Short mmCIF file of C-alpha atoms in Angstrom, two decimals:
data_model
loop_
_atom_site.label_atom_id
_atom_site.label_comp_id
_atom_site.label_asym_id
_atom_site.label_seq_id
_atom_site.Cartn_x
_atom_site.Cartn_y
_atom_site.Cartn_z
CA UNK A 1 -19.62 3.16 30.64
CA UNK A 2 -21.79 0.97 28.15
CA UNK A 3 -19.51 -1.22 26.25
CA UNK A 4 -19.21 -1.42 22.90
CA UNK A 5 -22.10 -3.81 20.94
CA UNK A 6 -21.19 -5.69 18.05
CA UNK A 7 -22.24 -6.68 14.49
CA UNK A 8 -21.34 -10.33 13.78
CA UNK A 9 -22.30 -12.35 10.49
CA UNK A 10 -22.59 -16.27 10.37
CA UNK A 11 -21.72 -17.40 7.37
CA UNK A 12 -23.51 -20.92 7.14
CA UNK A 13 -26.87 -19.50 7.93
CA UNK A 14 -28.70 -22.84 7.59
CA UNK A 15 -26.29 -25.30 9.33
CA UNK A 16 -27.79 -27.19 11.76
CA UNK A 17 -25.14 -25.48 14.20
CA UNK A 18 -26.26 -22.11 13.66
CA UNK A 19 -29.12 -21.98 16.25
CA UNK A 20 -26.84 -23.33 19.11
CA UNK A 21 -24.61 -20.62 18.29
CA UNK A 22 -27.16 -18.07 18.38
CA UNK A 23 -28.80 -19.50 21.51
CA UNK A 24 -25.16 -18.98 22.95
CA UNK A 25 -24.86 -15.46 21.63
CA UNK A 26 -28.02 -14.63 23.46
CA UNK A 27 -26.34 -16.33 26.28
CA UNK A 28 -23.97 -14.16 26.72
CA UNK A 29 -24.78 -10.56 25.65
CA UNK A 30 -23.51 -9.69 29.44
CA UNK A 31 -20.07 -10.92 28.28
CA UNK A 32 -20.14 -10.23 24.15
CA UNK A 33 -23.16 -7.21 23.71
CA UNK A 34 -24.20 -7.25 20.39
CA UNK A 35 -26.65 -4.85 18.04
CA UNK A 36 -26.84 -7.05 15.17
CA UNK A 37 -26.96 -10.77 13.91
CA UNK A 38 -27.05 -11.70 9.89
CA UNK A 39 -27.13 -14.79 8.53
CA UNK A 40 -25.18 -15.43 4.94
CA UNK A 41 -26.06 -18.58 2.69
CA UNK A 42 -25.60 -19.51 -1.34
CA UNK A 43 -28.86 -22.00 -0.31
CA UNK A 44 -31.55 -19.81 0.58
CA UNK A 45 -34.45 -22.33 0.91
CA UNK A 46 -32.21 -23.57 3.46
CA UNK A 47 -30.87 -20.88 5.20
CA UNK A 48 -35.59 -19.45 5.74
CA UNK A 49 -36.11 -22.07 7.86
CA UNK A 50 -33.00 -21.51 10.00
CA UNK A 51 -33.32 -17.79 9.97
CA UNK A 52 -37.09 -17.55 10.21
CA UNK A 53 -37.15 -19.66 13.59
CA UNK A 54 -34.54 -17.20 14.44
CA UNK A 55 -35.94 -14.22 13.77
CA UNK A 56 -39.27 -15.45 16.37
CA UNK A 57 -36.19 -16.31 19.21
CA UNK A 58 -34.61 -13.05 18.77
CA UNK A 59 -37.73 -11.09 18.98
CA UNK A 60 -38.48 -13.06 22.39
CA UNK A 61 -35.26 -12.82 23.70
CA UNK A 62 -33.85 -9.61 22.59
CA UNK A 63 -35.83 -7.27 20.37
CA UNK A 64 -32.90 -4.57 20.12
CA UNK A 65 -30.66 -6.99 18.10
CA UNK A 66 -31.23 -6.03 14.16
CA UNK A 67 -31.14 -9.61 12.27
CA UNK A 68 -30.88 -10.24 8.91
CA UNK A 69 -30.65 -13.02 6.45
CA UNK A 70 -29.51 -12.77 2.98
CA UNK A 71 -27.92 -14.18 -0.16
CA UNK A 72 -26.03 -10.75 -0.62
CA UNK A 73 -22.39 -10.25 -0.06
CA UNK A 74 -22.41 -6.80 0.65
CA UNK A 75 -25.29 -6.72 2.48
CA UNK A 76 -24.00 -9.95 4.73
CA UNK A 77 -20.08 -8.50 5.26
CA UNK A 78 -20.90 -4.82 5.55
CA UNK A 79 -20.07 -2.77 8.74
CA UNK A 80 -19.10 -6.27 10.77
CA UNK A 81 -16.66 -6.74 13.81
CA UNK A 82 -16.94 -10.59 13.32
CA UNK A 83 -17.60 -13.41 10.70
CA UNK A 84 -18.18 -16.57 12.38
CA UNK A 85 -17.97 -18.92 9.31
CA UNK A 86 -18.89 -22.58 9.77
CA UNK A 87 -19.97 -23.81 6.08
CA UNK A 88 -20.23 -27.76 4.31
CA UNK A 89 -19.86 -27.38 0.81
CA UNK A 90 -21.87 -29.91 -0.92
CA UNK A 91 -23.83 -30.49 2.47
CA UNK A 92 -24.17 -33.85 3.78
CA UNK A 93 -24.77 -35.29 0.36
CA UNK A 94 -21.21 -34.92 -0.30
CA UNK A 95 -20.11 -35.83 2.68
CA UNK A 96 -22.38 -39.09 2.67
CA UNK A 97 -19.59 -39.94 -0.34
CA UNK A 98 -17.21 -38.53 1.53
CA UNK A 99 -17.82 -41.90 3.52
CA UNK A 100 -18.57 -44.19 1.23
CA UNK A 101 -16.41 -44.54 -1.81
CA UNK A 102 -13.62 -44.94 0.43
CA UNK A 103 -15.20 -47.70 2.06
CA UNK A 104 -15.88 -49.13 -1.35
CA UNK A 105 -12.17 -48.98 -1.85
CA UNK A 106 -11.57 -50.79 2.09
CA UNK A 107 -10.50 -47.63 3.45
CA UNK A 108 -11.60 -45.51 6.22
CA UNK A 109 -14.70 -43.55 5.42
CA UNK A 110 -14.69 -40.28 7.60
CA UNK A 111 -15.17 -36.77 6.97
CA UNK A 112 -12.12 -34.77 7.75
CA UNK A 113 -9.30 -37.79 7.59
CA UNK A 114 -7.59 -39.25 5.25
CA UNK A 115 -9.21 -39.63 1.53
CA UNK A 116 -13.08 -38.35 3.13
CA UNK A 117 -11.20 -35.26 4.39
CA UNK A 118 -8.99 -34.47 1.61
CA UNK A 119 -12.59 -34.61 -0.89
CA UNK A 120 -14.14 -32.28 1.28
CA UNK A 121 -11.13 -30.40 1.55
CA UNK A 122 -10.48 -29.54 -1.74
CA UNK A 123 -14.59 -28.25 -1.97
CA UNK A 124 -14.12 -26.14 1.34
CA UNK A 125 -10.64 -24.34 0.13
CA UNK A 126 -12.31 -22.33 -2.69
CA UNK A 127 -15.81 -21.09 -0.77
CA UNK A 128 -14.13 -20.05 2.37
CA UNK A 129 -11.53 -17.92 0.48
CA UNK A 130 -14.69 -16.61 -1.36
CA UNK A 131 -15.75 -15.75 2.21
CA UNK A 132 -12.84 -14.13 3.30
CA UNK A 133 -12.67 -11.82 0.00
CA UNK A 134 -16.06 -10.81 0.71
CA UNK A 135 -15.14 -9.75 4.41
CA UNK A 136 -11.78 -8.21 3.08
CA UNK A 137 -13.78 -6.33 0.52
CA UNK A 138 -16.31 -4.88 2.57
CA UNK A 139 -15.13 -5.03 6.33
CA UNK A 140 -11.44 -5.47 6.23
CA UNK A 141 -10.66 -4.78 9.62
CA UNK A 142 -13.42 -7.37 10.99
CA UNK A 143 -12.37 -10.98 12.22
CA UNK A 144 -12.70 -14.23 10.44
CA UNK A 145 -13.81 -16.85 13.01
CA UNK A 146 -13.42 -19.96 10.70
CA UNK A 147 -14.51 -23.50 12.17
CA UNK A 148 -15.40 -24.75 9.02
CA UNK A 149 -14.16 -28.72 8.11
CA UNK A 150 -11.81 -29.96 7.54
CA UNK A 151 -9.88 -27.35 9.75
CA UNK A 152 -6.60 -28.46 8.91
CA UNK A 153 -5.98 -28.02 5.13
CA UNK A 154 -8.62 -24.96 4.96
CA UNK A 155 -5.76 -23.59 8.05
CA UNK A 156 -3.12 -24.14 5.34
CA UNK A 157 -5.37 -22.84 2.49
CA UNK A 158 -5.95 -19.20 4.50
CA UNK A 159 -2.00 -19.35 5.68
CA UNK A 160 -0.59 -19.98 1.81
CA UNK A 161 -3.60 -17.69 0.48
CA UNK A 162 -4.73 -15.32 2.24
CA UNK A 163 -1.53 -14.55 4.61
CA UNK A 164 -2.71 -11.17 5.56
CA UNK A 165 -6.19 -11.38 6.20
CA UNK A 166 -7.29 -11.41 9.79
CA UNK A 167 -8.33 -15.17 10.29
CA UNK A 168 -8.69 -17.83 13.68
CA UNK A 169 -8.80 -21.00 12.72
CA UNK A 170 -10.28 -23.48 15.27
CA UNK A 171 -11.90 -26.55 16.12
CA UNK A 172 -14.44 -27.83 18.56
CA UNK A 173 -13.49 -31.52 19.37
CA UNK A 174 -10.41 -30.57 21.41
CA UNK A 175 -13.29 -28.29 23.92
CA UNK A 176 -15.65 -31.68 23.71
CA UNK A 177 -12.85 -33.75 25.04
CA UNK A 178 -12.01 -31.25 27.58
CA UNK A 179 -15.38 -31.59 28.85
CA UNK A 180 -14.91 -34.87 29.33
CA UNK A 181 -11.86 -35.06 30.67
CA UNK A 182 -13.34 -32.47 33.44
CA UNK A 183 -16.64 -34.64 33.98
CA UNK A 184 -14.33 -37.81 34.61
CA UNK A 185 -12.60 -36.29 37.60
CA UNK A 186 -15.37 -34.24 39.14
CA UNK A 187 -14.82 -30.62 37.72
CA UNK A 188 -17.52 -28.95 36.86
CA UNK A 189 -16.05 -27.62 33.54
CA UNK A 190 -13.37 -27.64 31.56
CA UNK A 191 -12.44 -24.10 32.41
CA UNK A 192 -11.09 -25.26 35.92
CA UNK A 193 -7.92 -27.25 33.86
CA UNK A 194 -5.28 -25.49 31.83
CA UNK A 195 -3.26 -27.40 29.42
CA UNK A 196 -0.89 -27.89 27.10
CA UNK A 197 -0.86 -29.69 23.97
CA UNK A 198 0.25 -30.02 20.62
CA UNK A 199 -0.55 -31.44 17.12
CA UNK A 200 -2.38 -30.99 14.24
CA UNK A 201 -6.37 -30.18 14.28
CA UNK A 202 -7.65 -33.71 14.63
CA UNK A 203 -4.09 -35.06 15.76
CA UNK A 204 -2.92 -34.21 18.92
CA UNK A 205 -1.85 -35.04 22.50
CA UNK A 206 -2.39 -33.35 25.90
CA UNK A 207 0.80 -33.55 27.38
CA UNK A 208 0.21 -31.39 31.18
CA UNK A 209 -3.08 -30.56 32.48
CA UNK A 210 -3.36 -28.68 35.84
CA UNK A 211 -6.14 -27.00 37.81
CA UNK A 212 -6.10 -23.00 38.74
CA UNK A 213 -3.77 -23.94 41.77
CA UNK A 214 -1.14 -25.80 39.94
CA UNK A 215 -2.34 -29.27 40.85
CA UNK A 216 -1.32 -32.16 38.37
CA UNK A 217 -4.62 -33.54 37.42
CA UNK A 218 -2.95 -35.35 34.19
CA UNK A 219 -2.16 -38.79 36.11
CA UNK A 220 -5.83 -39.05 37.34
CA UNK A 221 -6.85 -38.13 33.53
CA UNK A 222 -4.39 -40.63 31.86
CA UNK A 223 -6.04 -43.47 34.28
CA UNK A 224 -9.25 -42.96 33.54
CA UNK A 225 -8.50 -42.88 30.08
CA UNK A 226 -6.49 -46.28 29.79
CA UNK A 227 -9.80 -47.66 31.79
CA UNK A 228 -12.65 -46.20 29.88
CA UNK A 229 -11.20 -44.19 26.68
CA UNK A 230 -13.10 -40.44 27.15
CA UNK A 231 -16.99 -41.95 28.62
CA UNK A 232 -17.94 -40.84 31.46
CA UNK A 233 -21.08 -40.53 33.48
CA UNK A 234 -21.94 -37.06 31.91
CA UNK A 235 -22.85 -38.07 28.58
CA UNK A 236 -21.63 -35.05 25.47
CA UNK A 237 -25.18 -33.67 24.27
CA UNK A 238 -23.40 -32.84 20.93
CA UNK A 239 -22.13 -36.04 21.06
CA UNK A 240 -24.43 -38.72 21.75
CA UNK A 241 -24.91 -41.29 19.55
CA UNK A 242 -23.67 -44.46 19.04
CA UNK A 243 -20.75 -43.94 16.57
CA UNK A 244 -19.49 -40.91 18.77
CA UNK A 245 -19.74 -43.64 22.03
CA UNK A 246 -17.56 -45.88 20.31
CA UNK A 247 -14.89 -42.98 19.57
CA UNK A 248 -14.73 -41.92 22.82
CA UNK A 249 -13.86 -45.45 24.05
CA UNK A 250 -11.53 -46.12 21.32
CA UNK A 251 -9.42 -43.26 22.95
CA UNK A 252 -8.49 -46.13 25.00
CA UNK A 253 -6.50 -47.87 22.68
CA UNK A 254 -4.99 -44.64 21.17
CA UNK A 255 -3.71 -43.77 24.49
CA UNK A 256 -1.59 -47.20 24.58
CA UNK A 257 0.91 -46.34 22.07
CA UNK A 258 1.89 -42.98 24.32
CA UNK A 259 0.68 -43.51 28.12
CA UNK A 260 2.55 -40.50 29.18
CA UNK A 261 -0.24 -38.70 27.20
CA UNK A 262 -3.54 -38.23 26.71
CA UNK A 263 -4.92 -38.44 22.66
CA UNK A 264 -6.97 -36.30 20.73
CA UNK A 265 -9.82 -39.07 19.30
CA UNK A 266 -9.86 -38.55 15.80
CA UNK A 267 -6.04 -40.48 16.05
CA UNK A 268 -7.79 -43.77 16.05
CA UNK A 269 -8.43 -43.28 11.79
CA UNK A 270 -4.74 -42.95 11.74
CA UNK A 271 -4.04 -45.77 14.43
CA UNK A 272 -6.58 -48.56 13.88
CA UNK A 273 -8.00 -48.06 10.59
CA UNK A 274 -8.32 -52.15 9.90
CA UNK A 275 -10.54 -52.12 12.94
CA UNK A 276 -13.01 -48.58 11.76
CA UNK A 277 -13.67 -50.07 8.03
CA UNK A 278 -14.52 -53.66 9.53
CA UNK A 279 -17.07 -52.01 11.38
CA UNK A 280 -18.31 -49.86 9.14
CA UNK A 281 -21.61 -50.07 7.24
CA UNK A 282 -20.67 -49.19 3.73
CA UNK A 283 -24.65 -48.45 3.29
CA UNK A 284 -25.16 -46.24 6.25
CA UNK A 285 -22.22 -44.08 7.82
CA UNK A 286 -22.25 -41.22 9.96
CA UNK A 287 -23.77 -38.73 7.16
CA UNK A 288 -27.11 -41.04 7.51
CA UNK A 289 -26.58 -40.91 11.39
CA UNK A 290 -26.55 -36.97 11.18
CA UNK A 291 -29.37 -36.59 8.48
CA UNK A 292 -31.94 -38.97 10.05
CA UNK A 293 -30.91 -37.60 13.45
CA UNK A 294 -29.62 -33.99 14.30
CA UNK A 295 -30.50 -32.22 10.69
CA UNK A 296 -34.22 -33.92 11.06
CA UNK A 297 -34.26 -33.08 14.84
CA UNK A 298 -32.92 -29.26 14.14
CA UNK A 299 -34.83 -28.35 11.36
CA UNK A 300 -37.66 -29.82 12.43
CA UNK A 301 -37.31 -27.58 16.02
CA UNK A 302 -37.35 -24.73 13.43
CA UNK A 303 -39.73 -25.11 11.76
CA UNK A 304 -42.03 -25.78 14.85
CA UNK A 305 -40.73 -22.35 16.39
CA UNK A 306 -42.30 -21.11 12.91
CA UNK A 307 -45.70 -22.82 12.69
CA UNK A 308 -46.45 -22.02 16.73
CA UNK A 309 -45.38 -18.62 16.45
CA UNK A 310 -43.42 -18.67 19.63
CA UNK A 311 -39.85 -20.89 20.88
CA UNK A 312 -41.42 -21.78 24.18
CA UNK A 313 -40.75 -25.30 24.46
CA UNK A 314 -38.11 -25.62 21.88
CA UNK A 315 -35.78 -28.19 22.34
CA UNK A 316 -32.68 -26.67 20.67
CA UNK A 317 -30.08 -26.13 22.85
CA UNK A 318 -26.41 -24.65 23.08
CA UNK A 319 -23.59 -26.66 21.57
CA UNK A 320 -19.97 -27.27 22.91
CA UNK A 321 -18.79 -25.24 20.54
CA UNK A 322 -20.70 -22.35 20.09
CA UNK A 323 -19.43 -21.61 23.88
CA UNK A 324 -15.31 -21.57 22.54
CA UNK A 325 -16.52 -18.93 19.75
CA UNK A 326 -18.24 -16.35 22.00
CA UNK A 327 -14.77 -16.71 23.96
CA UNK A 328 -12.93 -15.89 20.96
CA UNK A 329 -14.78 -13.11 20.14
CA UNK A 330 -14.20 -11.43 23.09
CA UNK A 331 -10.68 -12.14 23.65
CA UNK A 332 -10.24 -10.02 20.49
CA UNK A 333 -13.31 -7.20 20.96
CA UNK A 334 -11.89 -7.21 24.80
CA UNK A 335 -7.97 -7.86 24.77
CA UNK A 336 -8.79 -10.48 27.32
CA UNK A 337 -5.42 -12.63 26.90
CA UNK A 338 -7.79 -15.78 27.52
CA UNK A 339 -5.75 -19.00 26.84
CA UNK A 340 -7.04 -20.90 23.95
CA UNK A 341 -6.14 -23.95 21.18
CA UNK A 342 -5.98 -22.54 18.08
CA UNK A 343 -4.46 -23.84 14.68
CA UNK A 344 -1.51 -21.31 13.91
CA UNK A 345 1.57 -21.19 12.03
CA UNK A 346 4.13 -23.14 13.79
CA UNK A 347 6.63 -20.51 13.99
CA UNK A 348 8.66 -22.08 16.44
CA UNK A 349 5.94 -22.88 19.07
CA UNK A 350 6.90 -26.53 18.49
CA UNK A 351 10.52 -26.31 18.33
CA UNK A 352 11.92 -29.14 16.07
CA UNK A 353 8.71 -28.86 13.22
CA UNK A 354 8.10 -27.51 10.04
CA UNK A 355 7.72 -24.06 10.96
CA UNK A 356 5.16 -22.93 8.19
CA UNK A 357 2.88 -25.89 9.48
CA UNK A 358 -0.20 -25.17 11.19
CA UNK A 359 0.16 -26.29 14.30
CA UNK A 360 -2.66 -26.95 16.97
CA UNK A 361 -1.46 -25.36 20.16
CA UNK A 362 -2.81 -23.10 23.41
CA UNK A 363 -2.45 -19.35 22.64
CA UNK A 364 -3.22 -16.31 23.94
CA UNK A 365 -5.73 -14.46 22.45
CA UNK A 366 -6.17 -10.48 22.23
CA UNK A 367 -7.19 -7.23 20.18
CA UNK A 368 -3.86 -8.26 18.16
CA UNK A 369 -5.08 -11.77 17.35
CA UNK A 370 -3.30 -15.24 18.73
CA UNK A 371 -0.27 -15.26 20.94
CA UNK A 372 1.33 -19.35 20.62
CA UNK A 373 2.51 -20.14 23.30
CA UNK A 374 5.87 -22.41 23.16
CA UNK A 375 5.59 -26.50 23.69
CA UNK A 376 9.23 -27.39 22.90
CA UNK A 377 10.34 -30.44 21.26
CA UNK A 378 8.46 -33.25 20.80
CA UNK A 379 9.09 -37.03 20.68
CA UNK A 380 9.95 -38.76 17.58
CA UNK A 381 6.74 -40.52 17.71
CA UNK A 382 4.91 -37.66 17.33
CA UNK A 383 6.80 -35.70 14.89
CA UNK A 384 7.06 -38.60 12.37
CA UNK A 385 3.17 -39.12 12.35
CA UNK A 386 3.04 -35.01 11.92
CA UNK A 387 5.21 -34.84 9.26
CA UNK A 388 3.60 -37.05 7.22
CA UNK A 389 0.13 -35.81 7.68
CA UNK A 390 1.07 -32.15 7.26
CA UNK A 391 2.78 -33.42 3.77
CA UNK A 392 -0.46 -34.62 3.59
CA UNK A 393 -2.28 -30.89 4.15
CA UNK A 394 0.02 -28.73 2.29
CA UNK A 395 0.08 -30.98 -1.09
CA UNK A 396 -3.94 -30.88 -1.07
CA UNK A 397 -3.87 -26.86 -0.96
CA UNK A 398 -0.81 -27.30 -3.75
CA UNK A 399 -3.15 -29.55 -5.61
CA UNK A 400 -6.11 -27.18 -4.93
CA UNK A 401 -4.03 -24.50 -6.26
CA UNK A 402 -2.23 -25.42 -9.23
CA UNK A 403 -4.97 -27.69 -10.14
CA UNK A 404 -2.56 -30.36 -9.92
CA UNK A 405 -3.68 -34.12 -10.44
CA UNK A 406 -0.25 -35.45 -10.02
CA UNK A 407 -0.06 -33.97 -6.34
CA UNK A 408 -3.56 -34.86 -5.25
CA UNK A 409 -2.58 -38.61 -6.25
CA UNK A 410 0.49 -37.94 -4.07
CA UNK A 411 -1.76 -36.95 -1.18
CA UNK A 412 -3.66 -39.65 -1.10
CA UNK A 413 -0.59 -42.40 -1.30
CA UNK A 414 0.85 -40.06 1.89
CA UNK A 415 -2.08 -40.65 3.71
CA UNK A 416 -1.41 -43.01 6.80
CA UNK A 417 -5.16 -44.25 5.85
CA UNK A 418 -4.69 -45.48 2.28
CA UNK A 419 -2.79 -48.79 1.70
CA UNK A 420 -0.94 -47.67 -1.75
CA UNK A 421 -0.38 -45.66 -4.37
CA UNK A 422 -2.68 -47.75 -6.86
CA UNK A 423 -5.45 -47.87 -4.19
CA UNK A 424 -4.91 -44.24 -3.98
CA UNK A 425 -5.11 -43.55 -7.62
CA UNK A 426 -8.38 -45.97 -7.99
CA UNK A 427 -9.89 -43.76 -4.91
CA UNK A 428 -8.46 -40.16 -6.23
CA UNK A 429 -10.43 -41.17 -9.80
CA UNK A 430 -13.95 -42.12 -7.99
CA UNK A 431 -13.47 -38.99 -6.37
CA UNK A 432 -12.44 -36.52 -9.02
CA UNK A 433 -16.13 -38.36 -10.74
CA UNK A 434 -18.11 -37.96 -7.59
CA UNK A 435 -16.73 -33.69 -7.29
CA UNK A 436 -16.56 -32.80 -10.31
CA UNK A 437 -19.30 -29.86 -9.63
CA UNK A 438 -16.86 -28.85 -6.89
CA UNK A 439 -13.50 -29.14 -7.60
CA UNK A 440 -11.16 -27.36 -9.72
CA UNK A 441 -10.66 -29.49 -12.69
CA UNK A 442 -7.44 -31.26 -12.20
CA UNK A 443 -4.22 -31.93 -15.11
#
């Protein structure tokens, strides 16, 4: 019996991401059989070079696919199974202030924590529930895949509102790490281990990790890690550069404050933020890292593709993540029960939390969407950082919402990152100046 082929759109059509994922699709059309691909994008300059690359791969590769690529809502979300949405408001112009007027201010510049993640944050919230309207409207029953940044307070955005829409919510890093983790005790992949863990999206700890048989592999994990942070050998090709190098060894020094565990990287923001802004350059942060590196190297692979008529010799490749989505999407077209981390609503899968937060945990996934699978309690240490960041979350969607000033500023003070409320204030104004084509304007 031929099994069913799918219609998926990825919305984001000219992120630097989006031929990885496609390469993966392509990958995997034994696993995930699809009949058609369209790519959806407000930039559509953008989004031709992307999609016309794609168009020459697809004809290569597989010729029966139908692609797409449009600016049109109804023509993007019509007659779908899938929405893979993976978009950066304001692009990496935004995000390059993301980085830098905290810096300015001697806080941590990053993209998805602390006063960098709450900025993009409040531009993400409004465009990915335009998304999801657009899929409700015209494919209501189809899936919204969303790994778009900052995963955490877009997760509480779609739970507050849009409770009854069928969304996933995930995030890559948690796969990357697993990779590692794998490569640092001789596993071939990260699908050999099965864990357990809890936290936020970007703040979390693995707390058992076991192979297929049962074997502990956690102790060997934890040692490497108090040694060597997450580098290994087997270098991340999504991860490569410098700046990513010095995360993974900073996982080191994260570990030390729980050695029973193993940490999610992005901690160290929360953890040692003294130590990221003194090495910071205020005048070139990881937005100038990705623009003069993978957004020159992918678009430039595209537009080669183009020009020669032909991908042979391309040197795009498959990301780390693109592999977790293709998973996803068949543990829902397939009922396949795989266990996965997901963000979810708490609902008692961490069993002394907030239980409206959304909570980072392994699920199972099937036709009926995610299963959350129960981690118990959890120390104090852990739960006090949590609380506070996912005060943190749920004021920026209030803020977001009510167009609320007062609880944006309150936010910001929360933040574990910023140093007071007047700092906060001082930052929240630069910002409001820096978005004001973006955000809601705030009273």
């Amino acid at each position: 019996m031929d099994m069913k082929k799918f219609s998926i759109t990825i919305a984001g059509g000219g992120s630097t991401f989006t031929p990885g994922i496609v390469l993966m699709l392509l990958d995997n059309l034994d696993k995930l059989p699809i009949n058609e691909i369209k790519f959806y994008d407000n930039d559509e300059e953008r989004q031709a070079v992307i999609a016309g690359a794609t168009d020459i791969i697809l004809k290569e590769k597989a010729p029966e696919i139908t692609f797409t690529a449009t600016t049109d809502p109804e023509t993007a979300f019509s007659n779908i199974d899938f929405v893979m949405a993976h978009i950066r408001t304001g692009k990496y112009a935004m995000r390059e202030k993301d980085e830098k007027i905290p810096l300015k201010h001697g806080v941590v510049g990053q993209e998805t924590c602390g006063p960098g993640g709450i900025a993009y944050g409040m531009r993400s919230i409004g465009d990915v529930l335009e998304l999801i309207d657009f899929k409700d409207q015209y494919s209501p029953d189809a899936w919204f895949l969303n790994y778009s940044n900052p995963a955490a307070i877009v997760a509480e955005a779609t739970r507050m509102l849009r409770p009854d829409s069928n969304i996933l919510n995930i995030c890559d890093m948690p796969i990357g790490i697993e990779e590692l983790m794998a490569s640092a005790i001789g596993l071939s992949s990260r699908k050999e281990m099965e864990v357990k863990y809890y936290g936020l999206n970007h703040f979390g700890w693995w707390t058992d990790i076991r192979d297929k048989e049962g074997n502990d592999l956690l102790p060997q994990i934890r040692e490497h890690v108090s040694k060597y942070g997450y580098v290994t050998v087997d270098e991340s090709i999504q991860h490569a550069d410098a700046s990513w190098n010095s995360t993974f060894a900073k996982a080191k020094d994260v570990q030390a404050l729980d050695p029973a565990t193993v940490p999610n990287t992005y901690l160290k923001y929360y953890f040692y933020p003294d130590h990221e802004v003194a090495k910071s350059d205020p005048n070139y942060t990881r937005a100038n890292e990705v623009m003069d590196g993978r957004e020159k190297f992918v678009f430039g692979e595209c537009q080669k593709i183009i020009d020669n008529g032909t991908s042979e010799g391309t040197e795009l490749h498959i990301d780390e993540h693109a592999s977790y989505i293709v998973d996803l999407a068949r543990a829902i077209a397939f009922n396949t029960k795989e266990r996965m981390l997901l963000i979810v609503e708490n609902n008692g899968a961490i069993s002394n939390f907030d239980p409206t937060a959304m909570v980072e945990v392994p699920c199972l996934v099937g036709s009926q969407g995610p299963e959350p699978l129960v981690q118990g309690e959890i120390p104090r240490f852990q739960k006090g950082l949590m609380e506070q960041q996912v005060a943190v979350e749920k004021l920026v969607v209030e803020a977001w919402h009510e167009k609320s000033y007062q609880k944006l500023w309150q936010a910001l003070t929360l933040s574990k990152i910023v140093p007071s409320a007047q700092v906060a204030k001082d930052l929240l104004d630069d910002l409001i100046e820096a978005n004001k084509e973006y955000w809601p304007e705030l009273t």
